[in-house]
C-alpha angles and dihedrals in degrees: 000000000000117000091241089062097054114111124212112269110264092012120097094181121115128222113222130184107231124208133175133222095222103028105067093179093049114105128145139166107228129181118222135183113238087223092066113102119231093259091056089049089054091049090055093048094046089065090054103044109019098239109134120242093240093052096044126104121183132209126186122215127186125234090270093058097254119137110244103172147002109221095218100144110075092195096058118099114244090241090065088074093053100235119183135194110286096028118131123238109201121202118211115195108213096184111097090198095048120136087241094063127091096027095275093137094048112027109070090186087075092060116093109241123224111235133185129192121246090243094054092044091053090054093056117101097196099057127117089244091059090046091052093046090052092051092051092048091052094049110016093166094059109119122232112265104248132151111240123229091243094048109152092354090133092058090059094060093099097038122099134168110272097033117136111237149173122225128207139253101044101018090256112180130213146111132294108246103166138022121183147058124330111193094187090059098044141276121313134037129319137188121221114215133195104204120214089229131038094271097123136087105234147004097264096290115109125182092341096313122107112217097168141337128255139137116295114279091012095093130093138168114210139165115266093245088067093057132082119185124203142080100351106143121191110276122246104240089215099047094094090055093058119102 
């Protein structure tokens, strides 16, 4: 049996990828019990997509994209149609006046926008503009909150590429791979980390700029106050299992 069709031990539920005929951006992975009848499946899907149970038709596709069944009998259990993990359950909305038609749930350009004239907005006493003006009048000397270019530079004084380190939160361990500014991330100083485990978000390239190189999902860019350098050896993955 293909790996994609293996169920979790002790769990007879099936994970299906759900799509919708009218909602092109709608896609969800939903777990179902094979003992649920088709009507119960529709009830569960109605709460997620808005198509009513009576106007919903369901088609089942395998992981190669081939249609394997039309779930036309609401009394049949889902398991009758032999679904497996990774199969696609496609919702067809048969109601021409459904809330899912016409793009109303996806295209915000179809929604009428509320507008207010500058004159009317200026007369309002509960606007954000009035709130900001009041704050400034109460404390006119307060400086604008802005991150400086040398933000946290002093904390980087003892960091150098190659240092072992620990990153908070989570006590994630790794190696310092970059110390310096990163304009694409924001003003101030940053520290590039290669984690020992795949706990990162990238391979050292962030927003089109390569700061360092490391295996995929092992890289992270964090502020210096989250990093401690020192004697932080790589953890033995089996040490917690020892008695």
